[in-house]
PDB file of C-alpha atoms in Angstrom:
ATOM      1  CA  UNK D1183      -9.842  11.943 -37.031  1.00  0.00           C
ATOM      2  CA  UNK D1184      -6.586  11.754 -35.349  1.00  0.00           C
ATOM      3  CA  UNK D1185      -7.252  15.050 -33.814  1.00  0.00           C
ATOM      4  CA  UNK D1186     -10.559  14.576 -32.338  1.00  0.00           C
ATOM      5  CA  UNK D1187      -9.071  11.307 -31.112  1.00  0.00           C
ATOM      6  CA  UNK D1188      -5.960  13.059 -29.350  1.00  0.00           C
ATOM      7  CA  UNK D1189      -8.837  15.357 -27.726  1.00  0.00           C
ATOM      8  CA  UNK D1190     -10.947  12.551 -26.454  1.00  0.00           C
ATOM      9  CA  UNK D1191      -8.070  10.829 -24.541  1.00  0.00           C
ATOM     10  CA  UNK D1192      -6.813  14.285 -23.166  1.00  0.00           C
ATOM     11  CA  UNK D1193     -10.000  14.842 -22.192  1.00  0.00           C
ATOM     12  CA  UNK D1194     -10.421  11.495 -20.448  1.00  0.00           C
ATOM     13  CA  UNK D1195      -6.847  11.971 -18.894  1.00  0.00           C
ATOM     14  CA  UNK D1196      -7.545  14.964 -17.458  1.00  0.00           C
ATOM     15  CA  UNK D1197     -10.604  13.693 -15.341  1.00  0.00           C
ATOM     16  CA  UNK D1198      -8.311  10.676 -13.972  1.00  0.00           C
ATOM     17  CA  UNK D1199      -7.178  11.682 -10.860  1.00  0.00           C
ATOM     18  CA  UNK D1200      -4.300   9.278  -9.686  1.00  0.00           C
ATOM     19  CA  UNK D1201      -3.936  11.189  -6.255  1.00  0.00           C
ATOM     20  CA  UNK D1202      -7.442  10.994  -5.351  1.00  0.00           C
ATOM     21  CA  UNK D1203      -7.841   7.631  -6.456  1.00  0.00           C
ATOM     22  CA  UNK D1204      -4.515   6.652  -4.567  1.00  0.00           C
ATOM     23  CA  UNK D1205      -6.065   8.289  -1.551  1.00  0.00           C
ATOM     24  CA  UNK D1206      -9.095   6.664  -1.387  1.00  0.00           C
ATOM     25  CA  UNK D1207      -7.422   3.251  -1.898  1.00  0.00           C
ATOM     26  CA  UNK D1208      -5.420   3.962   1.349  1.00  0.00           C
ATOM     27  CA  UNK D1209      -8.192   4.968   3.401  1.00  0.00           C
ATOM     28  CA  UNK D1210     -10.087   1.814   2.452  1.00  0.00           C
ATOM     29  CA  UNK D1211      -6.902  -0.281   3.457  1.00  0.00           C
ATOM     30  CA  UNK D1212      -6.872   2.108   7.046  1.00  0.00           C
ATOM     31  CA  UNK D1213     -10.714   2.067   7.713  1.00  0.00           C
ATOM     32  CA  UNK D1214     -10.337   5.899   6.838  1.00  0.00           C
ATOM     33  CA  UNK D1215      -7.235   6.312   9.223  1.00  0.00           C
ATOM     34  CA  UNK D1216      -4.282   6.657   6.525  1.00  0.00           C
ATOM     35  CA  UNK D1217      -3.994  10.545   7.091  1.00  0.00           C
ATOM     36  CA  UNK D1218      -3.979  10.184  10.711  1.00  0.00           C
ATOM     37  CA  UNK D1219      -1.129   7.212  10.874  1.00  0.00           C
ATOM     38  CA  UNK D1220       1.157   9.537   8.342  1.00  0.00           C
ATOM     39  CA  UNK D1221       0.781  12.103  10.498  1.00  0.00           C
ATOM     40  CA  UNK D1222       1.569   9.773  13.756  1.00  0.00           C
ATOM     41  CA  UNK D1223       4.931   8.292  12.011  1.00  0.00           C
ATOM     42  CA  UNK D1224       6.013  12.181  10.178  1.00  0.00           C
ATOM     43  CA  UNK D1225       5.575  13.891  14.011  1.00  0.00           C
ATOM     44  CA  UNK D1226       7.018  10.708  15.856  1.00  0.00           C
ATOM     45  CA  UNK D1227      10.104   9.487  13.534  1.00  0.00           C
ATOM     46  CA  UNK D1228      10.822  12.870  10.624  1.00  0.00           C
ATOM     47  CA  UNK D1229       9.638  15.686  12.915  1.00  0.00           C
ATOM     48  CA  UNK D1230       7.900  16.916  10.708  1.00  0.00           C
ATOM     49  CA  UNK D1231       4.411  19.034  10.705  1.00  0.00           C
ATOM     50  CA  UNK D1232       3.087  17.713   7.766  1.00  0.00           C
ATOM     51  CA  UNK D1233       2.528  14.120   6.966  1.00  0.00           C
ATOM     52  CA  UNK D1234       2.680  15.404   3.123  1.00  0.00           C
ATOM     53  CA  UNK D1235      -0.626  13.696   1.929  1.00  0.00           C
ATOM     54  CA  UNK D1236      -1.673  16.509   0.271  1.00  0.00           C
ATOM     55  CA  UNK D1237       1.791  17.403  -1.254  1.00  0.00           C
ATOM     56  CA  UNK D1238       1.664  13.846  -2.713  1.00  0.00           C
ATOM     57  CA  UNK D1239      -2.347  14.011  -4.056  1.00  0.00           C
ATOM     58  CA  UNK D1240      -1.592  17.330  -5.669  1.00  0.00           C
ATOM     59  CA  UNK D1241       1.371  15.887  -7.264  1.00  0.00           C
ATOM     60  CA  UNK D1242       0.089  12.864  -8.509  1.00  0.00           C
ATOM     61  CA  UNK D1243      -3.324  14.678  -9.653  1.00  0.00           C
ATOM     62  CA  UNK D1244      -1.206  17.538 -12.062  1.00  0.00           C
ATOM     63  CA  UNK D1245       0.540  14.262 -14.068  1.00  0.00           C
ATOM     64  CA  UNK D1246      -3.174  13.691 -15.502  1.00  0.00           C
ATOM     65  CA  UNK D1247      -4.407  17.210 -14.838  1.00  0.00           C
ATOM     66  CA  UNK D1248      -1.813  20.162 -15.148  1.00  0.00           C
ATOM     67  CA  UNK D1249      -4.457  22.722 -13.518  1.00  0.00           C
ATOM     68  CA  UNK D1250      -5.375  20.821 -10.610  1.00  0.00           C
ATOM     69  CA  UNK D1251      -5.202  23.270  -7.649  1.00  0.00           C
ATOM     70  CA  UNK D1252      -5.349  21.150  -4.348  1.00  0.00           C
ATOM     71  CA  UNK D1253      -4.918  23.811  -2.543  1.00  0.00           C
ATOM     72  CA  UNK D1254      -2.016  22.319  -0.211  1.00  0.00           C
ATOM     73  CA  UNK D1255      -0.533  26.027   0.430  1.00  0.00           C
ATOM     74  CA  UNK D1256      -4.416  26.692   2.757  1.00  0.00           C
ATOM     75  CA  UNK D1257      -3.643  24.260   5.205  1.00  0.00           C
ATOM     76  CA  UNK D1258      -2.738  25.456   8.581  1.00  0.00           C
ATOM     77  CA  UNK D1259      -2.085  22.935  11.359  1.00  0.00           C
ATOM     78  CA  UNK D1260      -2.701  23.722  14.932  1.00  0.00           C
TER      79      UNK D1260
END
C-alpha cells in the first residue's frame, strides 16, 4: 500500500513541470513578451547572449522530472 502510494505521487511529480508552468505564467503577465524583455535587459545591462530562459525552465523542470531534456545545448542565436 505504501508502495503503490510512493509510485502514484512520483508519478504525479514527474508530470509537474515547474519551469513550464513558471514560463507560461510570465508570458501571461508580458502578453507573450517575457523572452523577448530578458533578452533586451541580458544584451543591454549583463552582455550577455543568452537571456537564460531556457537554462532556468530546464532547471526548474529536472527538480520534478530528473530526465527532462530541454534541449538548451540546440539553441543557436544569430
Amino acid at each position: 500500500m505504501v508502495n503503490h502510494l510512493m509510485l502514484t505521487i512520483k508519478n504525479i511529480l514527474s508530470k509537474i513541470q515547474i519551469g513550464t508552468y513558471l514560463e507560461f505564467i510570465i508570458n501571461l503577465l508580458t502578453l507573450g513578451k517575457g523572452e523577448l524583455l530578458a533578452l533586451f535587459v541580458a544584451k543591454r545591462f549583463f552582455n550577455s547572449d543568452s537571456c537564460g530562459c531556457c537554462e532556468r525552465k530546464q532547471w526548474l523542470n529536472r527538480l520534478t522530472n530528473p530526465h527532462y531534456d530541454g534541449k538548451c545545448n540546440q539553441i543557436n542565436l544569430l
